[in-house]
Short mmCIF file of C-alpha atoms (C1' of nucleotides) and ligand atoms in Angstrom, two decimals:
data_model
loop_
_atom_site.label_atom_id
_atom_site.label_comp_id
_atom_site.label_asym_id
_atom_site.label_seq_id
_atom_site.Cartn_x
_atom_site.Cartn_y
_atom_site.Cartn_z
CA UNK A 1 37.45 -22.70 9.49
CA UNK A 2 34.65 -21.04 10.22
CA UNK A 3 30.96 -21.42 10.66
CA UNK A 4 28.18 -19.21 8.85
CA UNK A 5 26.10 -17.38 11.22
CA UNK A 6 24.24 -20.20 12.65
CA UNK A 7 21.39 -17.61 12.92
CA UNK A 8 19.24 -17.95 9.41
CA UNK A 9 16.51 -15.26 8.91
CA UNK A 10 15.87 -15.93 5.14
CA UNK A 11 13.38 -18.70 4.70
CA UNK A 12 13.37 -20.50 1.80
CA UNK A 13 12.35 -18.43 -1.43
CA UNK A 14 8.84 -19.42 -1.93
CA UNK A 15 7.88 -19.02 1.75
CA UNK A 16 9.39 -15.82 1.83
CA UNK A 17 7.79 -14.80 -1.51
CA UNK A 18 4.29 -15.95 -0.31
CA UNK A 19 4.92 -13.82 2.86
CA UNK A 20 5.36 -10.66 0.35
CA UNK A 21 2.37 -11.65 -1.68
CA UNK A 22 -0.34 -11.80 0.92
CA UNK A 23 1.13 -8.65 2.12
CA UNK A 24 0.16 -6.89 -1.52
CA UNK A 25 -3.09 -8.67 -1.38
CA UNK A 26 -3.92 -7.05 1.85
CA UNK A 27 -3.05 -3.48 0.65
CA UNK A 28 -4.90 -4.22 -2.40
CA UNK A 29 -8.02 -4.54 -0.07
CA UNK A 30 -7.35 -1.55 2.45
CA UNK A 31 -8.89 0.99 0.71
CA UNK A 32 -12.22 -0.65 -0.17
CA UNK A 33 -12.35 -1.68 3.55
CA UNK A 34 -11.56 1.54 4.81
CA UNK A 35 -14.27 3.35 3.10
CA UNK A 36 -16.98 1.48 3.83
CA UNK A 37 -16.19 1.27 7.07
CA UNK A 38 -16.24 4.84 6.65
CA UNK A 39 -19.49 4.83 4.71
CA UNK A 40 -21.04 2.35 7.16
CA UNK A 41 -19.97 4.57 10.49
CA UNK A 42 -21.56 7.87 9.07
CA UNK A 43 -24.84 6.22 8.09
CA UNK A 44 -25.67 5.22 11.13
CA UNK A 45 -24.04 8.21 13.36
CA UNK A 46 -25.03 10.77 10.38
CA UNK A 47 -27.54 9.24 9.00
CA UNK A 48 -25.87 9.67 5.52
CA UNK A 49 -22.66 8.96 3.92
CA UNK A 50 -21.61 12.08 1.51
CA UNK A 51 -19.09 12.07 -0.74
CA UNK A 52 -17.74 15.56 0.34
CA UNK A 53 -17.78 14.50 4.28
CA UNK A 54 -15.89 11.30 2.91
CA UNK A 55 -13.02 13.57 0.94
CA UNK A 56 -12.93 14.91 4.34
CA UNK A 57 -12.18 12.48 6.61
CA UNK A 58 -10.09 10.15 4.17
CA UNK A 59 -7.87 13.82 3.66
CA UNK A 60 -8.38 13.60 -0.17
CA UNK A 61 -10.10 15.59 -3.14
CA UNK A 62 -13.53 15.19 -4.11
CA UNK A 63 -12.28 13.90 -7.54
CA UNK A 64 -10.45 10.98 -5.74
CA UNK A 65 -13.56 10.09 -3.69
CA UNK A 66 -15.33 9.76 -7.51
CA UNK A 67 -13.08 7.65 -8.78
CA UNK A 68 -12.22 5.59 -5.84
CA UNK A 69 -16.32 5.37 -4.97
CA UNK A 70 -16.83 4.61 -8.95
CA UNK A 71 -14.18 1.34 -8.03
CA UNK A 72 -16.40 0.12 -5.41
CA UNK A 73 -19.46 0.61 -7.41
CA UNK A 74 -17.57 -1.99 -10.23
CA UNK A 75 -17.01 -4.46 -7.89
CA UNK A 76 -20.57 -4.40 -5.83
CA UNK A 77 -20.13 -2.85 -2.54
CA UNK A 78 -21.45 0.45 -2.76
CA UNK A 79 -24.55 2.15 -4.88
CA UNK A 80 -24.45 6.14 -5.50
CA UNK A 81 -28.03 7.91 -5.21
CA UNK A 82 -26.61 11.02 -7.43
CA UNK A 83 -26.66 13.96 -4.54
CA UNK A 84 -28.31 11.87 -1.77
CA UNK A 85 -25.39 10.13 -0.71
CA UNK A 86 -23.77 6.95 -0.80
CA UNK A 87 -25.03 3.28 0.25
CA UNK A 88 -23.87 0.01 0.59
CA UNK A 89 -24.97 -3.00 -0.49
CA UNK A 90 -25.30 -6.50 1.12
CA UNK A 91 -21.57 -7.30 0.09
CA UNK A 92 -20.78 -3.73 1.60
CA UNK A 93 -22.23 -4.15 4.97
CA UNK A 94 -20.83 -7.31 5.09
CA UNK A 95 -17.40 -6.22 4.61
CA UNK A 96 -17.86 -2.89 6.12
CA UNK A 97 -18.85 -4.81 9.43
CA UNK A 98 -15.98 -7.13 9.46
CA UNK A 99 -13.85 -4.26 9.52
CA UNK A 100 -15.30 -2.46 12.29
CA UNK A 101 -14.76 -5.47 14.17
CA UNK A 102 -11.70 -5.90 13.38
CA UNK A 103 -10.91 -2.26 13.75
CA UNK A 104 -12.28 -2.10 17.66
CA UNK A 105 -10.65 -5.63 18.31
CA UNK A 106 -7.22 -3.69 17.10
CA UNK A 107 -8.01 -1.17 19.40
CA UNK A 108 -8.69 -2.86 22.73
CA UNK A 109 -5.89 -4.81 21.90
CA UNK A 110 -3.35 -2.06 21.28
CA UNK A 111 -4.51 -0.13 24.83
CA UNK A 112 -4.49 -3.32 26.74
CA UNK A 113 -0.77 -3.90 25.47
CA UNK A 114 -0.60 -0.04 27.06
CA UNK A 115 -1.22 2.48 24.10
CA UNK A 116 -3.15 5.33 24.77
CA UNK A 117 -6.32 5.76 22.95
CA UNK A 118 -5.39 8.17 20.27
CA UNK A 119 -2.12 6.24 19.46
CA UNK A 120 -4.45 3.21 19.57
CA UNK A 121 -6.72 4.43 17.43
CA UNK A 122 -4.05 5.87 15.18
CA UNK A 123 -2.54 2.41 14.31
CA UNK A 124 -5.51 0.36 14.31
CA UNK A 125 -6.35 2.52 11.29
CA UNK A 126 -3.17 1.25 9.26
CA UNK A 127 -2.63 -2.33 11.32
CA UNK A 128 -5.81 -3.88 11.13
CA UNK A 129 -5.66 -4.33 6.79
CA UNK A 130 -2.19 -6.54 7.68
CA UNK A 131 -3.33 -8.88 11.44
CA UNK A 132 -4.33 -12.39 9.83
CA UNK A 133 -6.99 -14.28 11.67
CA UNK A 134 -4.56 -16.04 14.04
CA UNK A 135 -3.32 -13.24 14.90
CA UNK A 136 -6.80 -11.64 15.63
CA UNK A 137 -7.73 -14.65 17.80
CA UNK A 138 -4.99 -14.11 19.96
CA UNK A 139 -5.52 -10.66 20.09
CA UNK A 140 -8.99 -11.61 20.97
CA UNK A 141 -7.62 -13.98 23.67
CA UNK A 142 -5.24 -11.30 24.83
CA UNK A 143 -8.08 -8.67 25.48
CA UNK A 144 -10.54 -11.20 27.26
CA UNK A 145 -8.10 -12.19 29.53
CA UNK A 146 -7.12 -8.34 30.28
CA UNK A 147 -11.02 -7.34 30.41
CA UNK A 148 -12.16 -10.13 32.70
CA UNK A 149 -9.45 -8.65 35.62
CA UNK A 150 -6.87 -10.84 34.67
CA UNK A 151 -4.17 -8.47 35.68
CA UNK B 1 -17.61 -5.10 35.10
CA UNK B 2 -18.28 -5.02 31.48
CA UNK B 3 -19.46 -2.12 29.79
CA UNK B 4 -20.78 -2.52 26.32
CA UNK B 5 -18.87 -1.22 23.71
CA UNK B 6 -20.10 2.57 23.35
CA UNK B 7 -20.92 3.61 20.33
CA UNK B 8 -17.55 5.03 18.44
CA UNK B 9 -18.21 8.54 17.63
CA UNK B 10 -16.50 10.13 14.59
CA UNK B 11 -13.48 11.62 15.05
CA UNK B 12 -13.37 15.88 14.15
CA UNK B 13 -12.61 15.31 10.53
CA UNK B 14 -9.27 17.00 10.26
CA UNK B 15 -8.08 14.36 12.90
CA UNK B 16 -9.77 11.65 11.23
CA UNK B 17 -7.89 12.88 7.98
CA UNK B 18 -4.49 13.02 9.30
CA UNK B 19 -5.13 9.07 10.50
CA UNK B 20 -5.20 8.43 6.74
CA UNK B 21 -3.00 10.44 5.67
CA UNK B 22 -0.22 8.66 7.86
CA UNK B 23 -1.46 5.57 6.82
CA UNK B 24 -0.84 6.30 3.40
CA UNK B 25 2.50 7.40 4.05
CA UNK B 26 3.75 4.48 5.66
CA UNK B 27 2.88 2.51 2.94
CA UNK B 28 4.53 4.47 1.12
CA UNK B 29 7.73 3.54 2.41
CA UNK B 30 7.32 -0.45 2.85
CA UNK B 31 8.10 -1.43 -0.42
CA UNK B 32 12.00 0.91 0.33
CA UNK B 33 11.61 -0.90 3.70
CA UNK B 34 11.49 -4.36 2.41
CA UNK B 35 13.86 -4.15 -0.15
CA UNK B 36 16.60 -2.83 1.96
CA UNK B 37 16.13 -4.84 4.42
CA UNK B 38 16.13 -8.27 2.03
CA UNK B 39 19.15 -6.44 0.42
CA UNK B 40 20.64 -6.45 4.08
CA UNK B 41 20.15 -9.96 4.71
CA UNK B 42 21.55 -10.69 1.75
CA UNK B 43 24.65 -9.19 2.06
CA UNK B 44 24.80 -10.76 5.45
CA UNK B 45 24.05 -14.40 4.32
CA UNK B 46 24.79 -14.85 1.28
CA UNK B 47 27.58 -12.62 0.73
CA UNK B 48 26.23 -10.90 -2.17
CA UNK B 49 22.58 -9.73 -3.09
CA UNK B 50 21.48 -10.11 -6.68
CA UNK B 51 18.52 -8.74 -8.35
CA UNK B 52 17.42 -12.31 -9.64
CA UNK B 53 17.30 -13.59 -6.08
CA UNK B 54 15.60 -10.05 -4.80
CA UNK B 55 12.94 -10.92 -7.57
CA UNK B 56 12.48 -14.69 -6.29
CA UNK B 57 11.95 -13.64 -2.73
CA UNK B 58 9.48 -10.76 -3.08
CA UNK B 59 7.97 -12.86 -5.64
CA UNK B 60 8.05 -10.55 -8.83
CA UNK B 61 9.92 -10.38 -11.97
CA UNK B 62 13.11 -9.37 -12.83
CA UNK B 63 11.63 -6.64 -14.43
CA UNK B 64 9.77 -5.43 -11.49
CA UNK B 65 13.07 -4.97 -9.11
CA UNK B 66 14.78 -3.52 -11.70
CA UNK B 67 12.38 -0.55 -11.76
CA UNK B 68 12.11 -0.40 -8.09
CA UNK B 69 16.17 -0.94 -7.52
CA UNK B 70 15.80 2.17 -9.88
CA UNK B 71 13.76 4.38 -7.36
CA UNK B 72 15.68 2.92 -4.35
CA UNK B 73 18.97 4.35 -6.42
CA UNK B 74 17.23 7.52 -7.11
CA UNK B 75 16.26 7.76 -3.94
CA UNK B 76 19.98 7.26 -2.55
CA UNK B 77 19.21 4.41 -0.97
CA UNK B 78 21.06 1.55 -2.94
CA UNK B 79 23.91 1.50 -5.24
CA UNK B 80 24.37 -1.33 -8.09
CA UNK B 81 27.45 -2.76 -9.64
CA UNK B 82 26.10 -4.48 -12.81
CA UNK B 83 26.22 -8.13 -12.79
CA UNK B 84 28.03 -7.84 -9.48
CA UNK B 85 24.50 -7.12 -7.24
CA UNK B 86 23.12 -4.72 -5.14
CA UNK B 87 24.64 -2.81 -2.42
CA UNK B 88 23.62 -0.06 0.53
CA UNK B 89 24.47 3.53 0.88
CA UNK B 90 24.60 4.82 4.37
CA UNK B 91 21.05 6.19 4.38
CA UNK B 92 20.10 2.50 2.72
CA UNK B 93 22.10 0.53 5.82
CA UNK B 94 20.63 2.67 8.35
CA UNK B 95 17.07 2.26 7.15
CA UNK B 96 17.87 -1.51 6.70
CA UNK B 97 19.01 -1.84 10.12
CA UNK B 98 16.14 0.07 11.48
CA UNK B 99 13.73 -2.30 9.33
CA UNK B 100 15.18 -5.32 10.74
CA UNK B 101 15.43 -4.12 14.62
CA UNK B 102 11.61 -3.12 13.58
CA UNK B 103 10.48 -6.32 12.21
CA UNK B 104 12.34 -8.69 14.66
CA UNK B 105 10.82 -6.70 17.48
CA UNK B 106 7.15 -7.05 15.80
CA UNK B 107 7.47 -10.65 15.63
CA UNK B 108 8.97 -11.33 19.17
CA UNK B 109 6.06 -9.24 20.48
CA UNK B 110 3.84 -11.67 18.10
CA UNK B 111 5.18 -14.46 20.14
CA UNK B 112 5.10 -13.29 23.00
CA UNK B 113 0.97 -13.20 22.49
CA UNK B 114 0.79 -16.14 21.87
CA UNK B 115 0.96 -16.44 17.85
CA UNK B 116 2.58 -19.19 16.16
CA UNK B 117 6.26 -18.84 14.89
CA UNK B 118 5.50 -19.04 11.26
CA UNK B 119 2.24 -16.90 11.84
CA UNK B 120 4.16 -14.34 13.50
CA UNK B 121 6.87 -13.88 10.70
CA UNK B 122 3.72 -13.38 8.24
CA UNK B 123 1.83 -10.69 9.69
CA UNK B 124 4.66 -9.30 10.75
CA UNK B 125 6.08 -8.45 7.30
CA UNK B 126 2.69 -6.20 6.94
CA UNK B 127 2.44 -4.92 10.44
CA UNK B 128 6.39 -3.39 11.09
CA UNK B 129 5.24 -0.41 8.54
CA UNK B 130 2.11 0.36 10.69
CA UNK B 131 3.23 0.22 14.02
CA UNK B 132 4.27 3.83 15.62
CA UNK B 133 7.53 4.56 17.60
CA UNK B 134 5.14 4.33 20.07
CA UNK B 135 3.34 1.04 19.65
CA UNK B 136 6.79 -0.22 18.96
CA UNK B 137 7.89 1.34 22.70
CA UNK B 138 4.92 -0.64 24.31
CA UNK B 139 5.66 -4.10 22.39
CA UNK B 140 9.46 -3.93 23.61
CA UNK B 141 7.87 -3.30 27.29
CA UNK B 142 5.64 -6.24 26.67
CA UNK B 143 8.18 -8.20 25.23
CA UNK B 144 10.90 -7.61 28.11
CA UNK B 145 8.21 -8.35 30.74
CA UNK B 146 7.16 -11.91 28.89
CA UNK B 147 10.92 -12.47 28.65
CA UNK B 148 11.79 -11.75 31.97
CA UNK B 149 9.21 -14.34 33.26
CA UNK B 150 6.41 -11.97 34.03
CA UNK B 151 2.93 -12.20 34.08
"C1'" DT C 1 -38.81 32.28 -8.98
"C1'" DC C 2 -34.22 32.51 -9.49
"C1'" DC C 3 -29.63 32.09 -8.56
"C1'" DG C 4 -25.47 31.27 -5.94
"C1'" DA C 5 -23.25 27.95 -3.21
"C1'" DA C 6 -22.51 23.29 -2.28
"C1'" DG C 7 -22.09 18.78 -4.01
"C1'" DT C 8 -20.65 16.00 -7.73
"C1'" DT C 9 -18.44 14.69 -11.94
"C1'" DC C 10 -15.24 15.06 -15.83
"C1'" DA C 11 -10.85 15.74 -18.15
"C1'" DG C 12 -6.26 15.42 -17.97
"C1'" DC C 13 -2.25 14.66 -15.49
"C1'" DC C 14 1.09 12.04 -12.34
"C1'" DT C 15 3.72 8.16 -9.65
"C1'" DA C 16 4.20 3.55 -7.72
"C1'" DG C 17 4.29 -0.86 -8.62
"C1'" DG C 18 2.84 -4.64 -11.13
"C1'" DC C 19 3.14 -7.54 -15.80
"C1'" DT C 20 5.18 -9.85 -20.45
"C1'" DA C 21 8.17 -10.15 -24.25
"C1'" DA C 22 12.17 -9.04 -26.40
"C1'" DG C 23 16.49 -7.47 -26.35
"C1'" DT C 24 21.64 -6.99 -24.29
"C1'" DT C 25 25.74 -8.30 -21.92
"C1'" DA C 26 28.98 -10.30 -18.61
"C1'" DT C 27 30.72 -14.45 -16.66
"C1'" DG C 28 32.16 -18.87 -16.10
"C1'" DG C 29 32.68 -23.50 -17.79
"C1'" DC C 30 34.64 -25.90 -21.26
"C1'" DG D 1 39.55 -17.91 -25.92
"C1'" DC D 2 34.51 -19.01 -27.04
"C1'" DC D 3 30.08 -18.65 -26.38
"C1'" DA D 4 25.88 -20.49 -23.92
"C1'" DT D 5 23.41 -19.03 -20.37
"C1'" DA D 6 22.09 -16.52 -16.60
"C1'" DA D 7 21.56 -11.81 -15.27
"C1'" DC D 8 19.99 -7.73 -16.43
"C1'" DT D 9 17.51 -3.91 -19.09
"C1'" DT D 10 14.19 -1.95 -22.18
"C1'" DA D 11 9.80 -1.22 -24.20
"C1'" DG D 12 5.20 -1.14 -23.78
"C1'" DC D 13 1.24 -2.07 -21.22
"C1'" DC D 14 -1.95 -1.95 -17.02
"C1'" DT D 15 -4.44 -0.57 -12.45
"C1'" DA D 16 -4.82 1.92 -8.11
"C1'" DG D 17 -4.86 5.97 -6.14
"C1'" DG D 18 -3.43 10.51 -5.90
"C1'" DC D 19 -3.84 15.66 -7.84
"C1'" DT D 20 -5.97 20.29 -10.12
"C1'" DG D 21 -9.16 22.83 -12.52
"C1'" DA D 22 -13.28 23.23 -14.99
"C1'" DA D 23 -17.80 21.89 -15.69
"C1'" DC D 24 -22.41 20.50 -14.28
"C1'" DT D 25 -26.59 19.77 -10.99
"C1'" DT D 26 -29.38 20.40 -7.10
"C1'" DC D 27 -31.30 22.85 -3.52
"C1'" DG D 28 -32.37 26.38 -0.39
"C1'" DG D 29 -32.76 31.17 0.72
"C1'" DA D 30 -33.85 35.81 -0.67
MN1 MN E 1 -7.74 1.26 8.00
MN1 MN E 2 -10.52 1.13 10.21
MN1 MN E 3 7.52 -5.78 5.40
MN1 MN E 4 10.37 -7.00 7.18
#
DNA sequence: TCCGAAGTTCAGCCTAGGCTAAGTTATGGC
DNA sequence: GCCATAACTTAGCCTAGGCTGAACTTCGGA
């Protein structure tokens, strides 16, 4: 007689569906977070935020940028000054700093665990939509304890 | 001592670009990932893997898998027997097995930083399709040092 | 002043991945 | 052996996020 695998990697359904869900939620929210970071980063180093320079550096048409920008308009994080560039509202800066936190936390954290900095900065890019807050507080943890000499 | 975080300055575009660009590819591929890999487990647990339970666990209809099972079999990844369940091709093992060496990896290294068991299987279902073969190389490092009884 | 180039939008198309509701069909319990 | 039921498929719909190609607007330089 003999024994199933005493090793059990499915959870039960639910768990395992919630698991799936929160992952969809979280790509759901990528994009919008990505571009204002985006938006929010060439402000302040540009001192605007086109949409062309956006199609750019996302590596996508202008069209997309329209209709992806015209998204973030619906839902309040971004206002369009018709060829003067792009802006974000309260909600935008909000979220748009959040994720440049969370974004340079990633980072630190990935080149402390012994990434280089273009690898680092690589994976932060797609990494940092899917880390939940526990998992950023360790990583916070992590790099203070790295930074401050601890090894 | 602690220097301030400098001021992150843009990446040339093109490089910027291809960041996303990767990103976009790798999600891309998680929803193939997932599936084969749950189809995997399946097959290894349960002894057979049937669409109904597939839909349970990701937490989507019937309907749903069915049209996904369809691109996964399009795709040469799965094959189906009706009413008998899903099964793997080659390609669709090897990408399964690759998933799951992936995922456990991600959520030892999890651990190992000090996240929470049930924290760690979470994020990790997001972060295994973001992490590079060479994040992946410096979490087995990390993980073999912890393991070993290293600092 | 005018006009071409650059920036932006519009129209029309596509795929992935979701959904519900309404069929089919194979299997297993009786 | 029947047939209810669970498993599966089909049809029709939707949104996000891509694309190309063709307008349309603004602005700066000649
Ligand atoms: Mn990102
Ligand atoms: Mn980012
Ligand atoms: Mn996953
Ligand atoms: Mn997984």
């Amino acid at each position: 007689m003999k024994r199933s695998p005493a090793v059990r990697s499915l959870p039960p359904a639910d768990d395992h569906a919630v698991r799936f869900a929160r992952q969809r939620e979280a790509d759901r929210t990528a994009t919008a977070e990505d571009y204002v970071e985006l938006i929010a980063d060439l402000l302040r180093e540009e001192g605007e935020a086109r949409a062309v320079e956006l199609a750019r550096r996302m590596g996508v048409s202008q069209a997309t940028v329209t209709a992806t920008v015209g998204r973030l308009q619906r839902d309040g994080l971004v206002e369009t000054k018709p060829y003067r560039g792009l802006f974000l509202t309260d909600a935008g800066r909000a979220m748009a700093q959040a994720a440049k936190a969370r974004h340079d936390l990633v980072v630190r954290f990935l080149i402390a665990v012994g990434l280089d900095a273009e690898t680092a900065e690589q994976d932060a890019e797609g990494l940092e939509h899917h880390a939940s807050e526990k998992a950023l507080e360790a990583f916070a943890r992590f790099v203070a304890k790295r930074e401050a000499g601890g090894a």
